[in-house]
């Protein structure tokens, strides 16, 4: 009878059911994976700690600022072109070796200007004796003005915590260049238009060291008078 031919249909139904079950299992697995990643469970982020730069709220590294190094100047040319520098200092400003000149240059704040002031010491090549000390203040148009000069050798100027400190060696009769008897240390401060003396200190060196005592004694002793011929 034709109604008995419906026997194979249960087999087809089972295949369809199995296919649907497989699809549901795949979808469930995908949903589980997405849920794990979204809720902070074990996932890709468990491989290691996040990089410090990627943590929210961590400031970025500061960008290095440009160097505050002052613009160098041609100190030799500045001194030689300065009408306030004495001719004797200019004559003594000669290269010691090749094109190396005996000048010390310092940059710093002395006069309250936004730009650094320049302190230049002119020395001798052999003994490094200070021939002259100068302070230059920058003006408009890259021009520098001489606002201080000391040309009583031996002299040397320095910048000390915003003050101009000038040291002058004191020599007595018979003192060698390497062993002065003392020094005067004078501190100057900017008063708005010029440097004024704030205070000074006198330092006296011992005559018992460095051979100064022997040299001084020899200089003070009178020369022997030759005896008349008999």
PDB file of C-alpha atoms in Angstrom:
ATOM      1  CA  UNK A   1       0.000   0.000   0.000  1.00  0.00           C
ATOM      2  CA  UNK A   2       1.197   3.542  -0.744  1.00  0.00           C
ATOM      3  CA  UNK A   3       0.935   4.641   2.893  1.00  0.00           C
ATOM      4  CA  UNK A   4       3.687   2.144   3.840  1.00  0.00           C
ATOM      5  CA  UNK A   5       6.234   3.877   1.545  1.00  0.00           C
ATOM      6  CA  UNK A   6       6.774   6.676   4.066  1.00  0.00           C
ATOM      7  CA  UNK A   7       9.354   4.579   5.951  1.00  0.00           C
ATOM      8  CA  UNK A   8      12.545   6.479   4.894  1.00  0.00           C
ATOM      9  CA  UNK A   9      11.301   9.868   6.170  1.00  0.00           C
ATOM     10  CA  UNK A  10      12.508   9.354   9.796  1.00  0.00           C
ATOM     11  CA  UNK A  11      16.099   8.951   8.511  1.00  0.00           C
ATOM     12  CA  UNK A  12      15.925  12.297   6.654  1.00  0.00           C
ATOM     13  CA  UNK A  13      14.525  13.948   9.714  1.00  0.00           C
ATOM     14  CA  UNK A  14      17.395  12.695  11.835  1.00  0.00           C
ATOM     15  CA  UNK A  15      19.935  14.181   9.338  1.00  0.00           C
ATOM     16  CA  UNK A  16      18.200  17.499   9.451  1.00  0.00           C
ATOM     17  CA  UNK A  17      18.157  17.458  13.248  1.00  0.00           C
ATOM     18  CA  UNK A  18      21.878  16.664  13.399  1.00  0.00           C
ATOM     19  CA  UNK A  19      22.703  19.547  11.037  1.00  0.00           C
ATOM     20  CA  UNK A  20      20.692  21.974  13.130  1.00  0.00           C
ATOM     21  CA  UNK A  21      22.375  20.721  16.328  1.00  0.00           C
ATOM     22  CA  UNK A  22      25.834  21.223  14.809  1.00  0.00           C
ATOM     23  CA  UNK A  23      24.991  24.778  13.779  1.00  0.00           C
ATOM     24  CA  UNK A  24      23.667  25.575  17.249  1.00  0.00           C
ATOM     25  CA  UNK A  25      26.870  24.214  18.841  1.00  0.00           C
ATOM     26  CA  UNK A  26      29.074  26.358  16.593  1.00  0.00           C
ATOM     27  CA  UNK A  27      27.054  29.458  17.410  1.00  0.00           C
ATOM     28  CA  UNK A  28      27.252  28.665  21.122  1.00  0.00           C
ATOM     29  CA  UNK A  29      31.021  28.277  20.922  1.00  0.00           C
ATOM     30  CA  UNK A  30      31.372  31.622  19.125  1.00  0.00           C
ATOM     31  CA  UNK A  31      29.149  33.308  21.684  1.00  0.00           C
ATOM     32  CA  UNK A  32      31.271  31.890  24.515  1.00  0.00           C
ATOM     33  CA  UNK A  33      34.495  33.147  22.912  1.00  0.00           C
ATOM     34  CA  UNK A  34      33.088  36.645  22.418  1.00  0.00           C
ATOM     35  CA  UNK A  35      31.806  36.682  25.987  1.00  0.00           C
ATOM     36  CA  UNK A  36      35.213  35.684  27.350  1.00  0.00           C
ATOM     37  CA  UNK A  37      37.008  38.450  25.460  1.00  0.00           C
ATOM     38  CA  UNK A  38      34.447  41.072  26.436  1.00  0.00           C
ATOM     39  CA  UNK A  39      34.368  40.264  30.176  1.00  0.00           C
ATOM     40  CA  UNK A  40      38.153  40.256  30.781  1.00  0.00           C
ATOM     41  CA  UNK A  41      38.515  36.484  30.945  1.00  0.00           C
ATOM     42  CA  UNK A  42      41.417  34.545  29.600  1.00  0.00           C
ATOM     43  CA  UNK A  43      42.056  35.940  26.142  1.00  0.00           C
ATOM     44  CA  UNK A  44      44.695  37.735  24.099  1.00  0.00           C
ATOM     45  CA  UNK A  45      45.484  40.203  26.945  1.00  0.00           C
ATOM     46  CA  UNK A  46      46.648  37.361  29.192  1.00  0.00           C
ATOM     47  CA  UNK A  47      49.838  37.056  27.163  1.00  0.00           C
ATOM     48  CA  UNK A  48      51.558  39.730  29.324  1.00  0.00           C
ATOM     49  CA  UNK A  49      51.128  43.121  31.007  1.00  0.00           C
ATOM     50  CA  UNK A  50      50.122  46.040  28.855  1.00  0.00           C
ATOM     51  CA  UNK A  51      52.877  48.444  27.845  1.00  0.00           C
ATOM     52  CA  UNK A  52      53.161  51.390  30.252  1.00  0.00           C
ATOM     53  CA  UNK A  53      52.609  53.898  27.453  1.00  0.00           C
ATOM     54  CA  UNK A  54      49.264  52.280  26.582  1.00  0.00           C
ATOM     55  CA  UNK A  55      47.796  52.552  30.094  1.00  0.00           C
ATOM     56  CA  UNK A  56      45.068  55.174  30.254  1.00  0.00           C
ATOM     57  CA  UNK A  57      46.078  58.265  32.220  1.00  0.00           C
ATOM     58  CA  UNK A  58      49.851  57.776  31.881  1.00  0.00           C
ATOM     59  CA  UNK A  59      51.380  61.069  30.634  1.00  0.00           C
ATOM     60  CA  UNK A  60      53.544  60.960  27.552  1.00  0.00           C
ATOM     61  CA  UNK A  61      57.283  61.538  27.910  1.00  0.00           C
ATOM     62  CA  UNK A  62      58.131  65.271  27.749  1.00  0.00           C
ATOM     63  CA  UNK A  63      59.623  66.564  24.567  1.00  0.00           C
ATOM     64  CA  UNK A  64      63.202  67.787  25.132  1.00  0.00           C
ATOM     65  CA  UNK A  65      63.367  71.558  25.088  1.00  0.00           C
ATOM     66  CA  UNK A  66      65.930  73.421  22.971  1.00  0.00           C
ATOM     67  CA  UNK A  67      69.340  73.881  24.549  1.00  0.00           C
ATOM     68  CA  UNK A  68      69.872  77.007  26.635  1.00  0.00           C
ATOM     69  CA  UNK A  69      73.507  77.188  25.576  1.00  0.00           C
ATOM     70  CA  UNK A  70      74.306  80.843  24.768  1.00  0.00           C
ATOM     71  CA  UNK A  71      75.320  81.821  21.302  1.00  0.00           C
ATOM     72  CA  UNK A  72      79.121  82.014  21.157  1.00  0.00           C
ATOM     73  CA  UNK A  73      80.816  85.236  20.131  1.00  0.00           C
ATOM     74  CA  UNK A  74      84.180  86.030  18.622  1.00  0.00           C
ATOM     75  CA  UNK A  75      85.798  87.311  21.823  1.00  0.00           C
ATOM     76  CA  UNK A  76      89.061  88.288  20.145  1.00  0.00           C
ATOM     77  CA  UNK A  77      87.317  90.372  17.500  1.00  0.00           C
ATOM     78  CA  UNK A  78      85.050  91.913  20.136  1.00  0.00           C
ATOM     79  CA  UNK A  79      88.051  93.128  22.165  1.00  0.00           C
ATOM     80  CA  UNK A  80      90.088  94.309  19.203  1.00  0.00           C
ATOM     81  CA  UNK A  81      87.176  96.301  17.759  1.00  0.00           C
ATOM     82  CA  UNK A  82      86.319  97.879  21.131  1.00  0.00           C
ATOM     83  CA  UNK A  83      87.513 101.530  21.330  1.00  0.00           C
ATOM     84  CA  UNK A  84      87.344 101.328  25.151  1.00  0.00           C
ATOM     85  CA  UNK A  85      90.115  98.703  25.283  1.00  0.00           C
ATOM     86  CA  UNK A  86      93.570 100.214  25.710  1.00  0.00           C
ATOM     87  CA  UNK A  87      96.088  99.909  22.885  1.00  0.00           C
ATOM     88  CA  UNK A  88      98.531  98.084  25.190  1.00  0.00           C
ATOM     89  CA  UNK A  89      96.025  95.284  25.808  1.00  0.00           C
ATOM     90  CA  UNK A  90      95.270  95.019  22.105  1.00  0.00           C
ATOM     91  CA  UNK A  91      98.974  94.752  21.331  1.00  0.00           C
ATOM     92  CA  UNK A  92      99.332  91.984  23.901  1.00  0.00           C
ATOM     93  CA  UNK A  93      96.411  90.033  22.466  1.00  0.00           C
ATOM     94  CA  UNK A  94      98.349  87.725  20.172  1.00  0.00           C
ATOM     95  CA  UNK A  95      97.953  84.003  19.424  1.00  0.00           C
ATOM     96  CA  UNK A  96     100.008  81.724  21.647  1.00  0.00           C
ATOM     97  CA  UNK A  97      99.906  78.641  19.399  1.00  0.00           C
ATOM     98  CA  UNK A  98      98.606  78.662  15.825  1.00  0.00           C
ATOM     99  CA  UNK A  99      95.322  80.597  16.045  1.00  0.00           C
ATOM    100  CA  UNK A 100      94.741  80.002  19.775  1.00  0.00           C
ATOM    101  CA  UNK A 101      94.423  83.300  21.660  1.00  0.00           C
ATOM    102  CA  UNK A 102      94.893  83.711  25.454  1.00  0.00           C
ATOM    103  CA  UNK A 103      91.325  84.707  26.302  1.00  0.00           C
ATOM    104  CA  UNK A 104      88.900  83.256  28.847  1.00  0.00           C
ATOM    105  CA  UNK A 105      85.205  83.767  28.094  1.00  0.00           C
ATOM    106  CA  UNK A 106      82.251  83.349  30.488  1.00  0.00           C
ATOM    107  CA  UNK A 107      78.519  83.696  29.833  1.00  0.00           C
ATOM    108  CA  UNK A 108      75.962  84.511  32.525  1.00  0.00           C
ATOM    109  CA  UNK A 109      73.454  86.905  34.036  1.00  0.00           C
ATOM    110  CA  UNK A 110      74.977  90.082  35.461  1.00  0.00           C
ATOM    111  CA  UNK A 111      73.028  93.108  34.244  1.00  0.00           C
ATOM    112  CA  UNK A 112      69.424  91.859  34.346  1.00  0.00           C
ATOM    113  CA  UNK A 113      69.235  91.552  30.575  1.00  0.00           C
ATOM    114  CA  UNK A 114      67.243  88.723  28.999  1.00  0.00           C
ATOM    115  CA  UNK A 115      70.385  87.702  27.107  1.00  0.00           C
ATOM    116  CA  UNK A 116      73.535  86.421  28.774  1.00  0.00           C
ATOM    117  CA  UNK A 117      76.282  88.915  29.495  1.00  0.00           C
ATOM    118  CA  UNK A 118      79.831  88.120  28.400  1.00  0.00           C
ATOM    119  CA  UNK A 119      82.927  88.330  30.591  1.00  0.00           C
ATOM    120  CA  UNK A 120      86.254  88.306  28.727  1.00  0.00           C
ATOM    121  CA  UNK A 121      89.680  88.043  30.347  1.00  0.00           C
ATOM    122  CA  UNK A 122      92.766  88.787  28.262  1.00  0.00           C
ATOM    123  CA  UNK A 123      95.867  86.944  29.513  1.00  0.00           C
ATOM    124  CA  UNK A 124      99.526  86.607  28.699  1.00  0.00           C
ATOM    125  CA  UNK A 125     100.645  83.417  26.983  1.00  0.00           C
ATOM    126  CA  UNK A 126     103.525  82.467  29.260  1.00  0.00           C
ATOM    127  CA  UNK A 127     102.378  83.137  32.824  1.00  0.00           C
ATOM    128  CA  UNK A 128      98.624  83.619  32.213  1.00  0.00           C
ATOM    129  CA  UNK A 129      98.747  87.042  33.850  1.00  0.00           C
ATOM    130  CA  UNK A 130      95.505  88.957  33.432  1.00  0.00           C
ATOM    131  CA  UNK A 131      96.055  92.025  31.269  1.00  0.00           C
ATOM    132  CA  UNK A 132      92.438  93.159  31.184  1.00  0.00           C
ATOM    133  CA  UNK A 133      88.930  92.079  32.206  1.00  0.00           C
ATOM    134  CA  UNK A 134      85.768  93.252  30.437  1.00  0.00           C
ATOM    135  CA  UNK A 135      81.999  92.798  30.604  1.00  0.00           C
ATOM    136  CA  UNK A 136      79.878  93.125  27.474  1.00  0.00           C
ATOM    137  CA  UNK A 137      76.100  93.574  27.472  1.00  0.00           C
ATOM    138  CA  UNK A 138      74.050  92.646  24.420  1.00  0.00           C
ATOM    139  CA  UNK A 139      72.186  95.479  22.713  1.00  0.00           C
ATOM    140  CA  UNK A 140      69.689  95.562  19.855  1.00  0.00           C
ATOM    141  CA  UNK A 141      70.903  94.281  16.518  1.00  0.00           C
ATOM    142  CA  UNK A 142      73.439  91.797  17.887  1.00  0.00           C
ATOM    143  CA  UNK A 143      75.577  94.674  19.167  1.00  0.00           C
ATOM    144  CA  UNK A 144      77.562  94.418  22.395  1.00  0.00           C
ATOM    145  CA  UNK A 145      78.363  97.312  24.695  1.00  0.00           C
ATOM    146  CA  UNK A 146      81.371  97.432  27.008  1.00  0.00           C
ATOM    147  CA  UNK A 147      79.890  98.115  30.467  1.00  0.00           C
ATOM    148  CA  UNK A 148      82.945  97.289  32.590  1.00  0.00           C
ATOM    149  CA  UNK A 149      86.711  97.332  32.137  1.00  0.00           C
ATOM    150  CA  UNK A 150      89.625  96.652  34.501  1.00  0.00           C
ATOM    151  CA  UNK A 151      93.093  97.060  32.995  1.00  0.00           C
ATOM    152  CA  UNK A 152      95.350  97.153  36.031  1.00  0.00           C
ATOM    153  CA  UNK A 153      97.290  93.873  35.666  1.00  0.00           C
ATOM    154  CA  UNK A 154      97.305  91.312  37.001  1.00  0.00           C
ATOM    155  CA  UNK A 155      93.494  91.192  37.058  1.00  0.00           C
ATOM    156  CA  UNK A 156      90.825  88.544  36.501  1.00  0.00           C
ATOM    157  CA  UNK A 157      86.992  88.753  36.473  1.00  0.00           C
ATOM    158  CA  UNK A 158      84.415  86.035  37.148  1.00  0.00           C
ATOM    159  CA  UNK A 159      80.655  85.578  37.503  1.00  0.00           C
ATOM    160  CA  UNK A 160      79.631  84.459  40.987  1.00  0.00           C
ATOM    161  CA  UNK A 161      75.886  83.954  41.633  1.00  0.00           C
ATOM    162  CA  UNK A 162      74.899  87.036  39.673  1.00  0.00           C
ATOM    163  CA  UNK A 163      77.757  89.225  40.934  1.00  0.00           C
ATOM    164  CA  UNK A 164      80.867  90.341  39.125  1.00  0.00           C
ATOM    165  CA  UNK A 165      83.942  89.340  41.157  1.00  0.00           C
ATOM    166  CA  UNK A 166      87.276  90.889  40.187  1.00  0.00           C
ATOM    167  CA  UNK A 167      90.534  89.554  41.634  1.00  0.00           C
ATOM    168  CA  UNK A 168      93.701  91.634  41.572  1.00  0.00           C
ATOM    169  CA  UNK A 169      97.016  90.088  42.592  1.00  0.00           C
ATOM    170  CA  UNK A 170      99.142  92.150  44.960  1.00  0.00           C
ATOM    171  CA  UNK A 171     102.925  92.046  44.478  1.00  0.00           C
ATOM    172  CA  UNK A 172     105.557  93.441  46.741  1.00  0.00           C
ATOM    173  CA  UNK A 173     109.166  94.087  45.876  1.00  0.00           C
ATOM    174  CA  UNK A 174     110.926  90.843  44.984  1.00  0.00           C
ATOM    175  CA  UNK A 175     107.763  88.753  44.513  1.00  0.00           C
ATOM    176  CA  UNK A 176     107.999  86.383  41.539  1.00  0.00           C
ATOM    177  CA  UNK A 177     105.035  86.286  39.186  1.00  0.00           C
ATOM    178  CA  UNK A 178     104.022  82.861  40.470  1.00  0.00           C
ATOM    179  CA  UNK A 179     103.990  83.944  44.142  1.00  0.00           C
ATOM    180  CA  UNK A 180     102.251  87.260  44.845  1.00  0.00           C
ATOM    181  CA  UNK A 181     102.061  88.599  48.383  1.00  0.00           C
ATOM    182  CA  UNK A 182      98.277  88.626  48.348  1.00  0.00           C
ATOM    183  CA  UNK A 183      95.152  89.532  46.454  1.00  0.00           C
ATOM    184  CA  UNK A 184      92.253  91.966  46.526  1.00  0.00           C
ATOM    185  CA  UNK A 185      88.844  90.438  45.752  1.00  0.00           C
ATOM    186  CA  UNK A 186      86.278  93.076  44.782  1.00  0.00           C
ATOM    187  CA  UNK A 187      82.575  92.331  44.258  1.00  0.00           C
ATOM    188  CA  UNK A 188      80.563  94.535  41.897  1.00  0.00           C
ATOM    189  CA  UNK A 189      76.786  94.632  41.343  1.00  0.00           C
ATOM    190  CA  UNK A 190      74.720  96.091  38.548  1.00  0.00           C
ATOM    191  CA  UNK A 191      72.855  99.215  39.614  1.00  0.00           C
ATOM    192  CA  UNK A 192      70.697  99.630  36.514  1.00  0.00           C
ATOM    193  CA  UNK A 193      73.142 101.473  34.290  1.00  0.00           C
ATOM    194  CA  UNK A 194      76.591 100.522  35.567  1.00  0.00           C
ATOM    195  CA  UNK A 195      78.503  98.326  38.028  1.00  0.00           C
ATOM    196  CA  UNK A 196      79.079  99.650  41.519  1.00  0.00           C
ATOM    197  CA  UNK A 197      81.412  98.289  44.173  1.00  0.00           C
ATOM    198  CA  UNK A 198      79.566  96.242  46.807  1.00  0.00           C
ATOM    199  CA  UNK A 199      82.452  95.120  49.032  1.00  0.00           C
ATOM    200  CA  UNK A 200      86.054  93.951  48.890  1.00  0.00           C
ATOM    201  CA  UNK A 201      88.323  91.460  50.641  1.00  0.00           C
ATOM    202  CA  UNK A 202      92.114  91.500  51.089  1.00  0.00           C
ATOM    203  CA  UNK A 203      93.870  88.117  51.306  1.00  0.00           C
ATOM    204  CA  UNK A 204      97.533  88.018  52.340  1.00  0.00           C
ATOM    205  CA  UNK A 205      99.628  84.952  51.509  1.00  0.00           C
ATOM    206  CA  UNK A 206     102.269  83.395  53.704  1.00  0.00           C
ATOM    207  CA  UNK A 207     105.856  84.318  52.916  1.00  0.00           C
ATOM    208  CA  UNK A 208     107.072  81.018  54.337  1.00  0.00           C
ATOM    209  CA  UNK A 209     105.931  78.908  51.377  1.00  0.00           C
ATOM    210  CA  UNK A 210     106.640  78.867  47.674  1.00  0.00           C
ATOM    211  CA  UNK A 211     110.061  80.482  47.914  1.00  0.00           C
ATOM    212  CA  UNK A 212     108.646  84.000  48.286  1.00  0.00           C
ATOM    213  CA  UNK A 213     110.476  84.584  51.563  1.00  0.00           C
ATOM    214  CA  UNK A 214     113.884  83.845  50.093  1.00  0.00           C
ATOM    215  CA  UNK A 215     113.215  85.952  47.023  1.00  0.00           C
ATOM    216  CA  UNK A 216     111.944  88.856  49.106  1.00  0.00           C
ATOM    217  CA  UNK A 217     114.891  88.653  51.486  1.00  0.00           C
ATOM    218  CA  UNK A 218     117.401  88.620  48.639  1.00  0.00           C
ATOM    219  CA  UNK A 219     115.755  91.655  47.086  1.00  0.00           C
ATOM    220  CA  UNK A 220     115.832  93.618  50.341  1.00  0.00           C
ATOM    221  CA  UNK A 221     119.490  92.885  51.206  1.00  0.00           C
ATOM    222  CA  UNK A 222     121.943  95.575  50.028  1.00  0.00           C
ATOM    223  CA  UNK A 223     124.573  94.591  47.549  1.00  0.00           C
ATOM    224  CA  UNK A 224     128.054  94.157  49.097  1.00  0.00           C
ATOM    225  CA  UNK A 225     130.391  97.100  48.607  1.00  0.00           C
ATOM    226  CA  UNK A 226     133.688  96.035  46.962  1.00  0.00           C
ATOM    227  CA  UNK A 227     136.789  96.729  48.988  1.00  0.00           C
ATOM    228  CA  UNK A 228     139.249  99.267  47.613  1.00  0.00           C
ATOM    229  CA  UNK A 229     142.404  97.795  46.061  1.00  0.00           C
ATOM    230  CA  UNK A 230     145.386  97.629  48.411  1.00  0.00           C
TER     231      UNK A 230
END
